Coordinates of C-alpha atoms in Angstrom, one line a residue:
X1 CA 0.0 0.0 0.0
X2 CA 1.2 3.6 -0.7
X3 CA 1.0 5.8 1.7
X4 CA 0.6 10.0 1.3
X5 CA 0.7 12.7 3.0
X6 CA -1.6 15.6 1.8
X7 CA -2.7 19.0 2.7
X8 CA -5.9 20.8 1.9
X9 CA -6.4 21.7 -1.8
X10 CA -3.4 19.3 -2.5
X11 CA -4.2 16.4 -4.8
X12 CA -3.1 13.1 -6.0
X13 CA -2.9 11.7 -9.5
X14 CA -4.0 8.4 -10.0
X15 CA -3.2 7.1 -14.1
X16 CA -3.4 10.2 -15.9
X17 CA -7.4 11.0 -15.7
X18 CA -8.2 10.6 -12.2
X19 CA -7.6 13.1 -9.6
X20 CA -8.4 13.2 -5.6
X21 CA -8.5 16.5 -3.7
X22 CA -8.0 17.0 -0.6
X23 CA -10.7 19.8 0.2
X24 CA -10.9 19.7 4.1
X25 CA -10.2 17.9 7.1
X26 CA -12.4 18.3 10.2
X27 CA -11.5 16.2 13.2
X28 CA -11.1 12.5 11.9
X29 CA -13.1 13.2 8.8
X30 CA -11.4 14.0 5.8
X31 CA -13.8 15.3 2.7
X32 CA -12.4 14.1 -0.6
X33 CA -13.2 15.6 -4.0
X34 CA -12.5 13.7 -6.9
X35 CA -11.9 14.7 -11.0
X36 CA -12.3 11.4 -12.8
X37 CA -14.3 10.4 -16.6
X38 CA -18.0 9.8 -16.5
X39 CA -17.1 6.0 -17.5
X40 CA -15.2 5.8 -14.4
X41 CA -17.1 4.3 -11.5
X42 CA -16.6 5.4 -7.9
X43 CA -18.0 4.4 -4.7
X44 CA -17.3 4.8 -1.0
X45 CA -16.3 1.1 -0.3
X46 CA -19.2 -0.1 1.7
X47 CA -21.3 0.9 -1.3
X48 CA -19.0 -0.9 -3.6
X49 CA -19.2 -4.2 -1.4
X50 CA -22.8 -4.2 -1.6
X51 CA -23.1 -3.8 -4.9
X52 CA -20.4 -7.0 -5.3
X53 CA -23.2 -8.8 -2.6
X54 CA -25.8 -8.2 -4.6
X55 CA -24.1 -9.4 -8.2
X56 CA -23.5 -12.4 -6.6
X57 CA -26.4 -13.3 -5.1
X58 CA -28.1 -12.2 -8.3
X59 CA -26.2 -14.7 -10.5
X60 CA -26.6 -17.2 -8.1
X61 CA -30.4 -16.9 -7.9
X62 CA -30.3 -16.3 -12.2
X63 CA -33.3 -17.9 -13.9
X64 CA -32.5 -20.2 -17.0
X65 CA -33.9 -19.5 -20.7
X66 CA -36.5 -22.3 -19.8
X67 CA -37.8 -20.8 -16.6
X68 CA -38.0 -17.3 -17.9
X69 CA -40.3 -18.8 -20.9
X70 CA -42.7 -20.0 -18.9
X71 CA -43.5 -16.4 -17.9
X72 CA -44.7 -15.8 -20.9
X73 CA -46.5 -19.1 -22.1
X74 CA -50.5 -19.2 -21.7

């Protein structure tokens, strides 16, 4: 793991299209702002790891071709 030391209104480069600001820090709470492409997809980790939960437990509940037919059948 890196490890940085920043400042506020100093930033990081991550690749060469992503950047994180540091805009504040207020106690142990440090606000973030980040510059990244729309196609780029960023979550606060607890978000992220429910969205992995709920990919797997969707695929593992997935309905075949057959079942999903049978919707439909009269």
């Amino acid at each position: 793991m890196l490890v940085l030391s920043r400042k506020s209104n100093e930033s990081i480069m991550i690749g060469t299209n992503v950047e994180i600001i540091v805009l504040g820090v207020e106690g142990d709470n440090v606000k973030l702002g980040i510059r990244a492409p729309k196609e780029v997809d960023i979550h606060r980790k607890e978000i992220y790891m429910a969205i992995q939960a709920e990919n797997r437990a969707a695929a593992i509940n997935s309905l075949s071709i057959e079942d999903v037919t049978k919707f439909f059948k009269k």
